[in-house]
């Protein structure tokens, strides 16, 4: 299969919203008046972000999911995306499964594939998503205020649990591994929650590198500090690591690859946050509060401040 056959067979679909999709030198988007475009790119590199033998359907899902997660973090509605793909060979079965996972998630969020680039080379996937948000209403990292509550969606640490097991550092019961692996390989972008939080959350971001490091970005950009309750535990972590509270804490606080939202909101809006979580069918947990004193303080099960530090993931720190 040649480059253009691949594109025509797997990546060309009629567009409904975009003014022009795949097939010309540019795609054309028609921005809705009064809206701002939200744009984000995320690249997945074999051996760095995924294992070479990962199921292609799951890889297609994840490549778009991590991008939709960025739109969610800004409270934007997905519109369209481009796909830049480097493939070692034109393996039609592999590309078909990849496209199936990718486009199923795209359709679920009404996000159109409008263009891209296809080349031969090491397996590498770079997606750029375009979303829209009413002008001035995007959720930013810089809006947290002292006194705000801090929340996270879903559960944290499951993906890291799977990674530890897949790399042979721990053994898990098969059903726990399967569930954790699904969280690693097919994360759920919190798109509905993100949009519903417009006007409620004072700041937000998505968790890709680990809670503490990512929350640190909100704190730095908002020039505030925070106090966090570290008792938060995902049911999968509890099942997988019944006797290792320390590793549970590491996975939760600094695991990475969660693709959950972390956001802040004024305490007066607690009922609205709860209603938003319910309406978007996304569990949300309050884990701490923003403080004017800078720095991040962790509380243990007894409410005592912990001294231990947890490093988040950083591609260039190892
Ligand atoms: P150009 O020569 O202008 O770079 P290409 O030959 O790379 O264009 O691509 C032809 C058309 O196919 C363009 O509309 C481009 O956006 C689209 N395209 C290429 N690769 C992909 C892909 N992986 N997914 C979706 N569209 C693609
Ligand atoms: Mg090209």
Tab-separated table of C-alpha atoms and ligand atoms in Angstrom:
chain	number	residue	atom	x	y	z
A	1	UNK	CA	0.000	0.000	0.000
A	2	UNK	CA	1.352	3.433	-0.932
A	3	UNK	CA	1.159	6.660	1.037
A	4	UNK	CA	-1.864	7.974	-0.838
A	5	UNK	CA	-3.727	4.649	-0.664
A	6	UNK	CA	-3.224	4.646	3.099
A	7	UNK	CA	-4.544	8.178	3.406
A	8	UNK	CA	-7.492	7.538	1.114
A	9	UNK	CA	-8.446	4.207	2.684
A	10	UNK	CA	-8.055	4.964	6.363
A	11	UNK	CA	-7.921	8.683	6.947
A	12	UNK	CA	-10.329	10.289	4.487
A	13	UNK	CA	-13.879	10.942	5.658
A	14	UNK	CA	-16.515	13.448	4.630
A	15	UNK	CA	-16.485	16.430	6.985
A	16	UNK	CA	-19.636	18.026	8.357
A	17	UNK	CA	-18.415	20.950	10.381
A	18	UNK	CA	-15.089	21.872	8.801
A	19	UNK	CA	-15.315	23.861	5.582
A	20	UNK	CA	-12.729	21.544	3.952
A	21	UNK	CA	-11.179	18.248	5.074
A	22	UNK	CA	-8.489	15.862	3.799
A	23	UNK	CA	-7.340	16.194	0.195
A	24	UNK	CA	-6.108	19.708	-0.430
A	25	UNK	CA	-3.045	21.612	0.742
A	26	UNK	CA	-4.834	22.970	3.791
A	27	UNK	CA	-7.997	22.074	5.656
A	28	UNK	CA	-10.368	24.940	6.346
A	29	UNK	CA	-12.125	25.588	9.642
A	30	UNK	CA	-14.900	28.153	9.970
A	31	UNK	CA	-14.636	29.570	13.503
A	32	UNK	CA	-17.942	30.299	15.227
A	33	UNK	CA	-18.302	34.046	15.878
A	34	UNK	CA	-17.583	34.926	19.504
A	35	UNK	CA	-15.537	31.788	20.121
A	36	UNK	CA	-11.794	31.393	20.596
A	37	UNK	CA	-9.908	28.500	18.999
A	38	UNK	CA	-8.148	26.222	21.490
A	39	UNK	CA	-5.192	24.415	19.876
A	40	UNK	CA	-2.921	21.744	21.315
A	41	UNK	CA	-0.423	19.128	20.034
A	42	UNK	CA	0.781	15.932	21.655
A	43	UNK	CA	3.258	13.474	20.219
A	44	UNK	CA	3.536	9.774	21.081
A	45	UNK	CA	6.905	8.123	20.383
A	46	UNK	CA	7.435	4.371	20.336
A	47	UNK	CA	9.554	3.159	23.245
A	48	UNK	CA	8.995	6.461	25.011
A	49	UNK	CA	5.228	6.742	25.358
A	50	UNK	CA	4.120	3.239	24.397
A	51	UNK	CA	5.482	-0.266	23.942
A	52	UNK	CA	6.159	-1.402	20.362
A	53	UNK	CA	3.694	-4.276	20.714
A	54	UNK	CA	0.736	-2.275	22.073
A	55	UNK	CA	-2.565	-3.101	20.345
A	56	UNK	CA	-2.904	-0.600	17.463
A	57	UNK	CA	-6.579	0.043	18.240
A	58	UNK	CA	-5.618	1.165	21.731
A	59	UNK	CA	-2.767	3.267	20.415
A	60	UNK	CA	-5.113	5.066	18.022
A	61	UNK	CA	-7.465	5.763	20.919
A	62	UNK	CA	-4.708	7.030	23.193
A	63	UNK	CA	-3.100	9.277	20.585
A	64	UNK	CA	-6.317	11.262	20.310
A	65	UNK	CA	-7.357	10.875	23.972
A	66	UNK	CA	-4.281	12.682	25.289
A	67	UNK	CA	-5.027	15.568	22.941
A	68	UNK	CA	-8.732	15.725	23.822
A	69	UNK	CA	-7.641	15.786	27.445
A	70	UNK	CA	-5.863	19.091	26.794
A	71	UNK	CA	-9.031	20.558	25.288
A	72	UNK	CA	-10.960	19.303	28.323
A	73	UNK	CA	-8.499	21.001	30.647
A	74	UNK	CA	-9.244	24.314	28.930
A	75	UNK	CA	-13.000	23.763	28.936
A	76	UNK	CA	-13.043	23.661	25.134
A	77	UNK	CA	-15.392	21.751	22.866
A	78	UNK	CA	-13.554	19.507	20.362
A	79	UNK	CA	-13.926	20.453	16.682
A	80	UNK	CA	-11.254	18.826	14.560
A	81	UNK	CA	-7.755	17.346	14.520
A	82	UNK	CA	-4.827	16.662	12.226
A	83	UNK	CA	-2.717	13.507	12.309
A	84	UNK	CA	0.994	13.445	11.491
A	85	UNK	CA	2.062	9.848	11.292
A	86	UNK	CA	5.467	8.266	10.814
A	87	UNK	CA	5.227	4.525	10.108
A	88	UNK	CA	8.034	1.973	9.683
A	89	UNK	CA	6.013	0.186	6.962
A	90	UNK	CA	2.580	0.330	5.334
A	91	UNK	CA	1.016	-2.543	7.280
A	92	UNK	CA	-2.661	-2.250	6.259
A	93	UNK	CA	-3.978	-4.452	9.096
A	94	UNK	CA	-2.088	-2.422	11.672
A	95	UNK	CA	-3.194	0.928	10.223
A	96	UNK	CA	-6.809	-0.286	9.963
A	97	UNK	CA	-6.916	-1.144	13.667
A	98	UNK	CA	-5.134	2.093	14.585
A	99	UNK	CA	-7.657	4.100	12.543
A	100	UNK	CA	-10.562	2.198	14.106
A	101	UNK	CA	-9.514	3.130	17.657
A	102	UNK	CA	-8.683	6.676	16.638
A	103	UNK	CA	-11.894	7.376	14.740
A	104	UNK	CA	-14.193	5.680	17.257
A	105	UNK	CA	-13.019	8.155	19.887
A	106	UNK	CA	-13.143	11.002	17.363
A	107	UNK	CA	-16.756	10.170	16.489
A	108	UNK	CA	-17.705	9.853	20.150
A	109	UNK	CA	-16.572	13.455	20.620
A	110	UNK	CA	-17.710	14.718	17.224
A	111	UNK	CA	-14.122	15.707	16.416
A	112	UNK	CA	-13.279	15.546	12.697
A	113	UNK	CA	-10.023	14.355	11.133
A	114	UNK	CA	-9.306	17.165	8.671
A	115	UNK	CA	-5.722	16.558	7.545
A	116	UNK	CA	-2.240	15.457	8.435
A	117	UNK	CA	0.952	14.071	7.049
A	118	UNK	CA	2.127	10.515	6.434
A	119	UNK	CA	5.742	9.496	6.123
A	120	UNK	CA	7.966	6.470	6.550
A	121	UNK	CA	10.162	6.349	9.640
A	122	UNK	CA	10.210	5.226	13.274
A	123	UNK	CA	6.666	4.828	14.670
A	124	UNK	CA	5.638	8.265	15.850
A	125	UNK	CA	2.205	9.880	16.106
A	126	UNK	CA	1.615	13.583	16.440
A	127	UNK	CA	-1.913	14.932	16.685
A	128	UNK	CA	-2.989	18.557	16.783
A	129	UNK	CA	-6.511	19.207	18.068
A	130	UNK	CA	-8.657	22.246	17.540
A	131	UNK	CA	-11.469	23.127	19.884
A	132	UNK	CA	-13.532	26.178	20.670
A	133	UNK	CA	-14.456	28.013	23.819
A	134	UNK	CA	-16.520	31.178	24.332
A	135	UNK	CA	-14.126	34.129	24.244
A	136	UNK	CA	-12.591	34.755	27.660
A	137	UNK	CA	-14.022	31.604	29.269
A	138	UNK	CA	-11.159	29.134	28.779
A	139	UNK	CA	-10.021	27.443	32.001
A	140	UNK	CA	-6.422	28.460	32.657
A	141	UNK	CA	-3.691	27.366	35.019
A	142	UNK	CA	-3.324	30.859	36.381
A	143	UNK	CA	-6.677	31.444	38.084
A	144	UNK	CA	-6.379	29.634	41.447
A	145	UNK	CA	-7.017	31.832	44.505
A	146	UNK	CA	-6.089	31.254	48.171
A	147	UNK	CA	-9.017	29.519	49.855
A	148	UNK	CA	-10.151	27.629	46.729
A	149	UNK	CA	-10.803	23.905	46.978
A	150	UNK	CA	-8.665	21.539	44.889
A	151	UNK	CA	-10.299	18.627	43.067
A	152	UNK	CA	-9.317	15.739	40.821
A	153	UNK	CA	-11.554	13.717	38.532
A	154	UNK	CA	-11.676	9.919	38.346
A	155	UNK	CA	-8.865	7.980	39.988
A	156	UNK	CA	-5.111	8.450	39.954
A	157	UNK	CA	-2.237	6.004	39.714
A	158	UNK	CA	-3.904	3.184	37.768
A	159	UNK	CA	-1.801	3.733	34.647
A	160	UNK	CA	1.388	3.728	36.693
A	161	UNK	CA	0.305	0.527	38.398
A	162	UNK	CA	0.003	-1.095	34.951
A	163	UNK	CA	3.375	0.281	33.857
A	164	UNK	CA	5.121	-1.117	36.939
A	165	UNK	CA	3.579	-4.526	36.266
A	166	UNK	CA	4.286	-4.511	32.508
A	167	UNK	CA	7.916	-3.637	33.210
A	168	UNK	CA	8.158	-6.539	35.630
A	169	UNK	CA	8.594	-4.581	38.844
A	170	UNK	CA	5.510	-6.049	40.478
A	171	UNK	CA	3.007	-8.863	39.995
A	172	UNK	CA	-0.746	-8.262	39.837
A	173	UNK	CA	-3.783	-10.540	39.714
A	174	UNK	CA	-4.762	-10.890	36.032
A	175	UNK	CA	-8.035	-8.970	36.323
A	176	UNK	CA	-6.365	-6.089	38.180
A	177	UNK	CA	-3.639	-5.929	35.544
A	178	UNK	CA	-6.208	-5.969	32.729
A	179	UNK	CA	-8.180	-3.116	34.284
A	180	UNK	CA	-5.059	-1.048	35.042
A	181	UNK	CA	-3.717	-1.698	31.556
A	182	UNK	CA	-6.932	-0.388	30.066
A	183	UNK	CA	-6.434	2.826	32.032
A	184	UNK	CA	-2.841	3.083	30.727
A	185	UNK	CA	-3.641	2.242	27.119
A	186	UNK	CA	-7.128	3.724	26.709
A	187	UNK	CA	-7.441	6.772	28.962
A	188	UNK	CA	-10.782	8.600	29.126
A	189	UNK	CA	-10.462	12.293	28.310
A	190	UNK	CA	-12.782	14.264	30.612
A	191	UNK	CA	-14.255	16.358	27.839
A	192	UNK	CA	-17.784	16.805	29.224
A	193	UNK	CA	-16.524	17.667	32.701
A	194	UNK	CA	-14.068	20.246	31.361
A	195	UNK	CA	-16.750	22.117	29.439
A	196	UNK	CA	-19.198	21.935	32.347
A	197	UNK	CA	-16.587	23.512	34.628
A	198	UNK	CA	-16.528	26.756	32.637
A	199	UNK	CA	-17.631	29.518	34.950
A	200	UNK	CA	-17.145	27.264	38.002
A	201	UNK	CA	-13.469	26.236	38.113
A	202	UNK	CA	-11.008	29.024	38.836
A	203	UNK	CA	-8.141	27.040	37.250
A	204	UNK	CA	-7.645	23.646	35.660
A	205	UNK	CA	-5.154	21.379	33.907
A	206	UNK	CA	-4.967	17.759	32.886
A	207	UNK	CA	-2.745	15.307	34.725
A	208	UNK	CA	-0.200	13.726	32.403
A	209	UNK	CA	3.008	13.738	34.432
A	210	UNK	CA	1.704	13.106	37.955
A	211	UNK	CA	-0.533	15.018	40.368
A	212	UNK	CA	2.073	16.826	42.436
A	213	UNK	CA	4.195	18.045	39.538
A	214	UNK	CA	1.210	19.057	37.447
A	215	UNK	CA	-0.562	20.760	40.344
A	216	UNK	CA	2.729	22.589	40.820
A	217	UNK	CA	2.127	24.273	37.438
A	218	UNK	CA	-1.205	25.658	38.667
A	219	UNK	CA	0.390	26.849	41.893
A	220	UNK	CA	3.331	28.490	40.117
A	221	UNK	CA	1.206	30.222	37.496
A	222	UNK	CA	-1.346	31.319	40.099
A	223	UNK	CA	1.412	32.352	42.582
A	224	UNK	CA	-0.126	30.395	45.448
A	225	UNK	CA	0.571	27.255	47.504
A	226	UNK	CA	-1.555	24.298	48.554
A	227	UNK	CA	-2.215	21.652	51.133
A	228	UNK	CA	-3.156	18.158	49.883
A	229	UNK	CA	-4.672	15.168	51.661
A	230	UNK	CA	-2.701	12.107	50.514
A	231	UNK	CA	-5.308	9.514	51.563
A	232	UNK	CA	-6.908	9.543	48.125
A	233	UNK	CA	-6.622	5.971	46.767
A	234	UNK	CA	-7.946	4.423	43.593
A	235	UNK	CA	-9.834	1.124	44.080
A	236	UNK	CA	-7.517	-0.539	41.545
A	237	UNK	CA	-4.418	0.538	43.449
A	238	UNK	CA	-5.920	-0.725	46.677
A	239	UNK	CA	-6.662	-4.068	45.027
A	240	UNK	CA	-3.283	-4.340	43.319
A	241	UNK	CA	-1.087	-3.203	46.196
A	242	UNK	CA	-2.875	-4.220	49.409
A	243	UNK	CA	0.353	-4.242	51.423
A	244	UNK	CA	2.355	-1.374	50.028
A	245	UNK	CA	0.902	1.938	51.182
A	246	UNK	CA	4.058	3.764	50.121
A	247	UNK	CA	3.908	2.570	46.523
A	248	UNK	CA	0.175	3.357	46.445
A	249	UNK	CA	1.046	6.904	47.466
A	250	UNK	CA	3.788	7.185	44.845
A	251	UNK	CA	1.498	5.973	42.064
A	252	UNK	CA	-1.262	8.334	43.202
A	253	UNK	CA	0.839	11.442	43.699
A	254	UNK	CA	3.438	11.075	40.985
A	255	UNK	CA	2.288	8.239	38.725
A	256	UNK	CA	1.799	9.948	35.389
A	257	UNK	CA	-0.414	9.108	32.377
A	258	UNK	CA	-3.632	9.644	34.363
A	259	UNK	CA	-5.357	12.084	31.978
A	260	UNK	CA	-7.670	13.183	34.746
A	261	UNK	CA	-8.490	16.833	35.384
A	262	UNK	CA	-7.188	18.720	38.389
A	263	UNK	CA	-9.018	21.973	39.084
A	264	UNK	CA	-9.757	24.554	41.727
A	265	UNK	CA	-13.038	26.226	42.663
A	266	UNK	CA	-14.256	28.525	45.402
A	267	UNK	CA	-15.762	26.691	48.434
A	268	UNK	CA	-19.047	28.548	47.821
A	269	UNK	CA	-19.363	26.532	44.590
A	270	UNK	CA	-19.131	23.044	46.147
A	271	UNK	CA	-22.729	22.184	45.306
A	272	UNK	CA	-22.215	23.337	41.721
A	273	UNK	CA	-19.050	21.245	41.380
A	274	UNK	CA	-20.963	18.210	42.653
A	275	UNK	CA	-23.820	18.869	40.231
A	276	UNK	CA	-21.328	19.255	37.375
A	277	UNK	CA	-19.670	15.947	38.234
A	278	UNK	CA	-23.058	14.251	38.281
A	279	UNK	CA	-24.219	15.826	35.023
A	280	UNK	CA	-21.026	14.825	33.223
A	281	UNK	CA	-21.039	11.354	34.793
A	282	UNK	CA	-17.492	11.872	36.064
A	283	UNK	CA	-16.524	11.269	39.684
A	284	UNK	CA	-14.752	14.180	41.326
A	285	UNK	CA	-12.897	14.187	44.658
A	286	UNK	CA	-11.918	17.199	46.767
A	287	UNK	CA	-8.301	16.660	47.806
A	288	UNK	CA	-7.138	19.881	49.391
A	289	UNK	CA	-7.114	23.630	49.339
A	290	UNK	CA	-5.179	26.506	47.871
A	291	UNK	CA	-3.205	28.657	50.317
A	292	UNK	CA	-1.514	31.996	50.017
A	293	UNK	CA	1.713	30.530	51.460
A	294	UNK	CA	3.628	29.170	48.430
A	295	UNK	CA	4.793	25.551	48.278
A	296	UNK	CA	2.941	22.256	48.396
A	297	UNK	CA	2.212	20.629	51.769
A	298	UNK	CA	1.134	16.972	52.022
A	299	UNK	CA	-0.956	15.659	54.901
A	300	UNK	CA	-0.853	11.999	55.981
A	301	UNK	CA	-3.759	9.903	57.272
A	302	UNK	CA	-3.406	11.536	60.694
A	303	UNK	CA	-3.546	15.021	59.200
A	304	UNK	CA	0.151	15.543	59.912
A	305	UNK	CA	2.386	17.238	57.383
A	306	UNK	CA	4.634	14.762	55.553
A	307	UNK	CA	8.231	15.585	54.788
A	308	UNK	CA	8.778	13.101	51.968
A	309	UNK	CA	8.887	14.502	48.432
A	310	UNK	CA	7.584	12.823	45.277
A	311	UNK	CA	9.087	13.609	41.890
A	312	UNK	CA	6.799	13.776	38.880
A	313	UNK	CA	7.738	12.484	35.483
A	314	UNK	CA	10.162	14.576	33.439
A	315	UNK	CA	11.485	13.306	30.092
A	316	UNK	CA	14.876	14.915	30.565
A	317	UNK	CA	15.485	14.364	34.255
A	318	UNK	CA	16.702	10.753	34.005
B	1	LIG	P1	1.228	17.984	0.855
B	1	LIG	O1	1.924	17.431	-0.332
B	1	LIG	O2	0.522	19.265	0.645
B	1	LIG	O3	2.079	17.955	2.102
B	1	LIG	P2	0.232	15.438	1.441
B	1	LIG	O4	0.550	14.763	0.160
B	1	LIG	O5	1.169	15.247	2.584
B	1	LIG	O6	0.014	16.973	1.139
B	1	LIG	O7	-1.211	15.022	1.913
B	1	LIG	C1	-2.316	14.989	1.032
B	1	LIG	C2	-3.575	15.237	1.816
B	1	LIG	O8	-3.751	14.171	2.742
B	1	LIG	C3	-3.578	16.518	2.632
B	1	LIG	O9	-4.870	17.041	2.638
B	1	LIG	C4	-3.197	16.060	4.024
B	1	LIG	O10	-3.746	16.905	5.019
B	1	LIG	C5	-3.833	14.676	4.052
B	1	LIG	N1	-3.138	13.730	4.948
B	1	LIG	C6	-1.883	13.249	4.838
B	1	LIG	N2	-1.620	12.358	5.812
B	1	LIG	C7	-2.736	12.280	6.576
B	1	LIG	C8	-3.105	11.545	7.722
B	1	LIG	N3	-2.247	10.699	8.343
B	1	LIG	N4	-4.335	11.732	8.230
B	1	LIG	C9	-5.198	12.579	7.628
B	1	LIG	N5	-4.927	13.284	6.533
B	1	LIG	C10	-3.705	13.146	6.004
B	2	LIG	MG1	2.938	16.343	3.094
